[in-house]
Short mmCIF file of C-alpha atoms and ligand atoms in Angstrom, two decimals:
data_model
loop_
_atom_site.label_atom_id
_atom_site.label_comp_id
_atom_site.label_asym_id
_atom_site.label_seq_id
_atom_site.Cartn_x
_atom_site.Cartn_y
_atom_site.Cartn_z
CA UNK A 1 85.90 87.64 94.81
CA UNK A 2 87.26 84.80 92.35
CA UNK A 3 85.16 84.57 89.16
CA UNK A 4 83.55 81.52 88.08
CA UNK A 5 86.64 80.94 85.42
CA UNK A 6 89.12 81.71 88.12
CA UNK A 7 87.93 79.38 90.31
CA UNK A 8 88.00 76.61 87.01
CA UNK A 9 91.41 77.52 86.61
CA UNK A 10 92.47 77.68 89.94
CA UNK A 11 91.00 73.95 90.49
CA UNK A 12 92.61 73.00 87.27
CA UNK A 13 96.01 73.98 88.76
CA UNK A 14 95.35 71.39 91.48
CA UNK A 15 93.80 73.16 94.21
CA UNK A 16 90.36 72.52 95.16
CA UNK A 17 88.73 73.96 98.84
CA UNK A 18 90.27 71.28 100.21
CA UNK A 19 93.63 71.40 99.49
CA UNK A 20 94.79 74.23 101.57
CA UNK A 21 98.19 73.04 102.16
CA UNK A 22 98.81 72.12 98.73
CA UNK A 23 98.16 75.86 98.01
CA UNK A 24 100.22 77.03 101.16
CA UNK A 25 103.39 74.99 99.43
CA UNK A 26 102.51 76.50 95.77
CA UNK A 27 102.59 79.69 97.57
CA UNK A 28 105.19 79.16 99.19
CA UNK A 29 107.21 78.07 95.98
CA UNK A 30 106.09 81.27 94.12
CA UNK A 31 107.24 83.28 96.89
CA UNK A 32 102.76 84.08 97.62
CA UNK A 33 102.93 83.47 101.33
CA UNK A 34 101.48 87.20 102.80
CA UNK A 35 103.07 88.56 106.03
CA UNK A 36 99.82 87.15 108.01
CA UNK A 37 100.00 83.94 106.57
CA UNK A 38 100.90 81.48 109.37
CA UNK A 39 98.50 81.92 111.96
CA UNK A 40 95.37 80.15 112.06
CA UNK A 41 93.55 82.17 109.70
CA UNK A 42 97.04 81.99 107.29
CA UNK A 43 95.79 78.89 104.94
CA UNK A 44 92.51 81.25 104.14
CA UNK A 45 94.37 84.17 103.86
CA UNK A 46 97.34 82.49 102.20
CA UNK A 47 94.98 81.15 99.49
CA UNK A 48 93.05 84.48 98.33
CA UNK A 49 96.25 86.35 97.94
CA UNK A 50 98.04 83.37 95.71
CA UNK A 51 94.96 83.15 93.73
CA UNK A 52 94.41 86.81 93.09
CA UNK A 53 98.23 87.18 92.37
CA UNK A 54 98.45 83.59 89.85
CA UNK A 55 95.66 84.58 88.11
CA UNK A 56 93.76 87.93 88.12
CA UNK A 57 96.89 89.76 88.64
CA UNK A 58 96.72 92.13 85.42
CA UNK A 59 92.84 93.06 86.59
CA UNK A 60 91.87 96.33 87.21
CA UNK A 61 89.60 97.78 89.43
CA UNK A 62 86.15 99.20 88.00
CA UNK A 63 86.34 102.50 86.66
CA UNK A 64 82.55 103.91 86.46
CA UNK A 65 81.00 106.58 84.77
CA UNK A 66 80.63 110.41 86.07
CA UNK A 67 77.03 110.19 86.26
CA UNK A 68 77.98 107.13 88.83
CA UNK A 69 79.57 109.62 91.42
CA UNK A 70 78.23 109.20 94.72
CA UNK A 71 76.28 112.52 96.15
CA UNK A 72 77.14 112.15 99.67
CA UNK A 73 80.18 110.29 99.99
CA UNK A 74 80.90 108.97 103.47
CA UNK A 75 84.02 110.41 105.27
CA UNK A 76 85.17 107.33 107.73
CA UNK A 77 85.98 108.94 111.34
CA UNK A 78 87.51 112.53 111.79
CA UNK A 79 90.81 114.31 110.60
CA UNK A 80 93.31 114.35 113.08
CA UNK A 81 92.78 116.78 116.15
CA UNK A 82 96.43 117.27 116.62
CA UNK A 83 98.04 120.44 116.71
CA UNK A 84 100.78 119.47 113.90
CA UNK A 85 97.66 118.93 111.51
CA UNK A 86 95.57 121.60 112.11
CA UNK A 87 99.00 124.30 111.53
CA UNK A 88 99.29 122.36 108.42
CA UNK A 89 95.79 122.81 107.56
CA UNK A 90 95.67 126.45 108.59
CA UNK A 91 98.70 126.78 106.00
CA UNK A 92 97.18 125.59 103.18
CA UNK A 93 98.90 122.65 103.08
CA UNK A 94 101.54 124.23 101.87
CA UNK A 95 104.46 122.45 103.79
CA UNK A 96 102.78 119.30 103.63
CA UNK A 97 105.72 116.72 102.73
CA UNK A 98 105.46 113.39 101.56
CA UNK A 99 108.84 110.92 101.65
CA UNK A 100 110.13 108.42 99.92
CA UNK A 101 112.57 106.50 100.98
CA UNK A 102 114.04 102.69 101.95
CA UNK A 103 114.93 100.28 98.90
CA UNK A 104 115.49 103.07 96.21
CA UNK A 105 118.04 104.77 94.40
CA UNK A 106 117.27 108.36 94.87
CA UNK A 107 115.29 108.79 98.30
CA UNK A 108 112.90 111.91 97.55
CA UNK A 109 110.70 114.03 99.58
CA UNK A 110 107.56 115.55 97.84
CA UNK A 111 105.72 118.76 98.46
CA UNK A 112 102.19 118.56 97.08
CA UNK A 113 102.87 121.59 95.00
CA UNK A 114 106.01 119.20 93.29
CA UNK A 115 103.83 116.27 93.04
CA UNK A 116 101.16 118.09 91.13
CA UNK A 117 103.93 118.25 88.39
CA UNK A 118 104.25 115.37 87.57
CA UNK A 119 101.97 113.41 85.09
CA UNK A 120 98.73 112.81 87.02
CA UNK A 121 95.97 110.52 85.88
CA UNK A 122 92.02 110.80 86.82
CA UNK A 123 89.97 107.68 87.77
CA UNK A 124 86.33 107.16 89.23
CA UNK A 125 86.23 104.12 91.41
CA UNK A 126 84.72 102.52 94.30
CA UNK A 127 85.96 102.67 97.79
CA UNK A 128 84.45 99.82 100.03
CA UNK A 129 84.96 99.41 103.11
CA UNK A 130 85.36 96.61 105.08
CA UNK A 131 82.42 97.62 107.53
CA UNK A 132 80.22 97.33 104.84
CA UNK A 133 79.50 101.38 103.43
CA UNK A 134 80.74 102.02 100.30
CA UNK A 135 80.83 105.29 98.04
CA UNK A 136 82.20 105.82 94.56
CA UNK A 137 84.36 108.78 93.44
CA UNK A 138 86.69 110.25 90.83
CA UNK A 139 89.96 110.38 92.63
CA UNK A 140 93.13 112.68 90.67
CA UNK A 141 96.54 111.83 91.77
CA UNK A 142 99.92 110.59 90.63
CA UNK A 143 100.16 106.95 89.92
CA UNK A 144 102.56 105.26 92.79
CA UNK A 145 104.40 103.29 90.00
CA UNK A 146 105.43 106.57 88.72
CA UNK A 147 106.70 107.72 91.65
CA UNK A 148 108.79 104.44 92.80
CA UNK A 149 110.32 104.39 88.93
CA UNK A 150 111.52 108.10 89.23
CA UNK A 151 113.16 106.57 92.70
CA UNK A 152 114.47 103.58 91.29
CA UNK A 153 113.09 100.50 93.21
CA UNK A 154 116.70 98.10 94.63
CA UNK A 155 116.57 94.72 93.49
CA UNK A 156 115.31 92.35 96.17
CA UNK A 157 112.56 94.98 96.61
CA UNK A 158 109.53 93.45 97.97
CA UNK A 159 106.91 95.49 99.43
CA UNK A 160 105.64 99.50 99.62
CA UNK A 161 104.89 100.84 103.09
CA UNK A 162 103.22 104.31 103.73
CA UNK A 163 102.09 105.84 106.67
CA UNK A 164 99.60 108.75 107.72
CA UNK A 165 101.13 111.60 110.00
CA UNK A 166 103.30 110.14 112.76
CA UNK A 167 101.09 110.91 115.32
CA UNK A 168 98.76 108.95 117.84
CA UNK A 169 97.26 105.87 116.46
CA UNK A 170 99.21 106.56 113.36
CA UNK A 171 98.02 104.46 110.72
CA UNK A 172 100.06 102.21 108.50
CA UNK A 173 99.66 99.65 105.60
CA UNK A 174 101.37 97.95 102.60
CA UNK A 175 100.96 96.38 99.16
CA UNK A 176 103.12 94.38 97.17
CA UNK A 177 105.57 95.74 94.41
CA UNK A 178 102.39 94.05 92.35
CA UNK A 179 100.07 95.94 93.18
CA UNK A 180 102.15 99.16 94.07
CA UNK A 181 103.57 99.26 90.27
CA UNK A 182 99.57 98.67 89.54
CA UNK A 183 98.82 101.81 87.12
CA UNK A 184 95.12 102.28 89.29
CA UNK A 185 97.32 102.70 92.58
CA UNK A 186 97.21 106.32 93.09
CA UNK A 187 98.73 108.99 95.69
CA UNK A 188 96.07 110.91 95.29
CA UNK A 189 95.12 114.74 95.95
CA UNK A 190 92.44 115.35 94.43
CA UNK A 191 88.80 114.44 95.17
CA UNK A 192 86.00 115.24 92.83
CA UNK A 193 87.60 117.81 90.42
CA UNK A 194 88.57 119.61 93.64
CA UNK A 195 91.40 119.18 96.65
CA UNK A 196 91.15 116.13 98.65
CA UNK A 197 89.34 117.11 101.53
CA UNK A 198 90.46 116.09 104.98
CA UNK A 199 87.29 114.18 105.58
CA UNK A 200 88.53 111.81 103.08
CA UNK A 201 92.36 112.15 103.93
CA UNK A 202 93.36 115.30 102.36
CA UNK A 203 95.63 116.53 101.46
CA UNK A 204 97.09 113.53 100.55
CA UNK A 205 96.03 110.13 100.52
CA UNK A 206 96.75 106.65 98.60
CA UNK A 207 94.04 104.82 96.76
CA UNK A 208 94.31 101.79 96.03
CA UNK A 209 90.98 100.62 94.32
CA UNK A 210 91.44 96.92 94.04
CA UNK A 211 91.46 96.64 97.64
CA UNK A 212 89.39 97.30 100.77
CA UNK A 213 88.91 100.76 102.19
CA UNK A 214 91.56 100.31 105.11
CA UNK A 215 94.19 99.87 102.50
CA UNK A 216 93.52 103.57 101.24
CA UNK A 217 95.06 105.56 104.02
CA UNK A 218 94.61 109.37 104.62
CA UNK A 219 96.96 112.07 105.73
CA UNK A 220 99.98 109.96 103.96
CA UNK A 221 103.71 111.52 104.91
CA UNK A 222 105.58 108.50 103.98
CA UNK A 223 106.11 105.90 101.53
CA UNK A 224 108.91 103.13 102.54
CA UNK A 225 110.31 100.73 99.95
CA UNK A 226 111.01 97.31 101.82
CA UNK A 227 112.24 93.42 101.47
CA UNK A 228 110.07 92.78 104.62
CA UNK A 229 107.39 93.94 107.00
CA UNK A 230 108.98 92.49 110.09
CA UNK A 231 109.79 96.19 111.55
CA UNK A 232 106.87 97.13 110.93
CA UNK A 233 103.94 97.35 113.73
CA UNK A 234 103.49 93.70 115.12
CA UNK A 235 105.56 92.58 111.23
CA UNK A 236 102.22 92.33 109.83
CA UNK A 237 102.44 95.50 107.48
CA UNK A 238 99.72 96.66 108.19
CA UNK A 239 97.39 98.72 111.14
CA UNK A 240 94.49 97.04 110.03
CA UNK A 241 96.05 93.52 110.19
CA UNK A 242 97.61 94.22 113.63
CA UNK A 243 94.07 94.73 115.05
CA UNK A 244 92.77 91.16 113.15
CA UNK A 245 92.30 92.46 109.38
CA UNK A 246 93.23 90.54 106.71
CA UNK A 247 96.79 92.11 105.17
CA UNK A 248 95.56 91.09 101.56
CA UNK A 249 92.36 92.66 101.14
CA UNK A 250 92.03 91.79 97.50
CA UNK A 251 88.58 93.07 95.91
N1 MTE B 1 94.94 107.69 108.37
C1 MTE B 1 93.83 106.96 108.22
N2 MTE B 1 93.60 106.36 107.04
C2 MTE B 1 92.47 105.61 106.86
C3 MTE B 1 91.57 105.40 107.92
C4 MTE B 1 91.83 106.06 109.16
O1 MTE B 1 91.08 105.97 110.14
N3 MTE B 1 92.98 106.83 109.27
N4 MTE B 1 90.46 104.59 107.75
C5 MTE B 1 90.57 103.61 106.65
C6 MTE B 1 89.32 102.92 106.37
S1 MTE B 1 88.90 101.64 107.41
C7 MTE B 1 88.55 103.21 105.28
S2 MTE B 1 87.19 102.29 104.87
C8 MTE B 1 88.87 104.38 104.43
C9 MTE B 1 87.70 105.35 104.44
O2 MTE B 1 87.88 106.38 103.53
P1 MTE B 1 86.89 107.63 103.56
O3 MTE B 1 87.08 108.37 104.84
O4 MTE B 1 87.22 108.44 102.35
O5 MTE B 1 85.50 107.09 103.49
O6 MTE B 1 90.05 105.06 104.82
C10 MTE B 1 91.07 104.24 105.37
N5 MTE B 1 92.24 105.05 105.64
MO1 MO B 2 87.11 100.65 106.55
#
């Protein structure tokens, strides 16, 4: 949501609520157009994610206080029924990979014993979702910036794209190299002061707080460095925006 001030500066820049196209050619000059932005919900969408990005792009999410912590915090549908997740689950998790790979230097594949080494960082946020149910939690995990700089993002580097288990209905989304080098962006294994359960993605999900629920997928295996979402799904780059979501789902 844009702040009073935002919106001040925003019309100060030049663009009022009419002047979608002016914004769609700003946008388009700053390189702001997101991957759903030409059809006929683009201006719209076009227009929160240039705004967010020109001016609130340093933000961060909300972090609230333990006493905050929701009691009862909704799990959103059921862990996969598939037989290559329940032998994970029935080992522990313990060959549970996660890979990183596309525009980088050193492609990488993570156990979550080997990602639990490396310097993690604690946050208690909100996760809303887009259906209107919301919960707030302390989520533990290893910031995704971390994890692209140990890779070594290519120039020309654009977007992250990560992806739950490869199985039915797979689910798939992406963020910018914005938000993905955002220090609140988390791939996250911990729930809670305990493992991530499945109910909420374990054992390894992303979170990424300044955005809608759908952007926070569960069961992650994959994290793909790209310079565009074309192969991705229907080249929107995300599940969520192939079935009429908005890609951007700025908070
Ligand atoms: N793999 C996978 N990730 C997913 C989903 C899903 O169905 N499958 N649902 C998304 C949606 S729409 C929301 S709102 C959140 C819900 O997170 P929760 O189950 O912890 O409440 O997860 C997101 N990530
Ligand atoms: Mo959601």
């Amino acid at each position: 949501m844009m702040t009073e001030l935002s919106r001040r500066k925003w019309i100060g820049a030049g663009i009022t609520a009419g002047g979608l196209a002016v914004a769609a050619k700003l946008a388009d000059k700053y390189g702001l157009v997101p991957p759903d932005g030409k059809g006929i919900y683009g201006p719209g969408a076009t227009l929160s994610y240039a705004a967010h990005r020109l001016i609130t792009s340093g933000s961060n999410a909300r972090e609230l206080r333990r006493d905050q912590i929701s009691k009862t915090p909704y799990p959103n549908g059921k862990p996969p029924k598939d037989a290559i997740f329940k032998a994970e689950e029935e080992a522990g998790f313990a060959n549970w990979k996660v890979s990183v790979g596309g525009m980088v230097e050193r492609p990488v594949s993570y156990s979550l014993a080997e990602l639990k080494t490396l310097a993690q960082r604690s946050q208690i946020t909100h996760l809303s979702c887009e259906e209107g149910w919301s919960y707030v939690a302390e989520w533990t995990g290893v910031p995704l910036g971390l994890i692209l700089e140990k890779a070594g993002l290519q120039s020309g580097a654009k977007f992250v794209v990560y992806s739950s288990l490869a199985i039915r209905g797979a689910r798939y989304d992406s963020i910018d190299i914005d938000e993905a080098l955002h220090p609140q962006t988390l791939v996250t294994y911990g729930m809670n002061g305990k493992d991530l359960p499945v109910g909420h993605g374990g054992p390894l999900r992303m979170r990424v707080p300044r955005q809608l629920g759908y952007k926070s997928i569960k069961f992650m295996t994959g994290i793909t460095v790209t310079d565009s979402l074309k192969g991705f799904g229907k080249g929107l780059g995300s599940s969520a925006a192939d079935a009429g979501y908005q890609w951007y789902a700025g908070i």
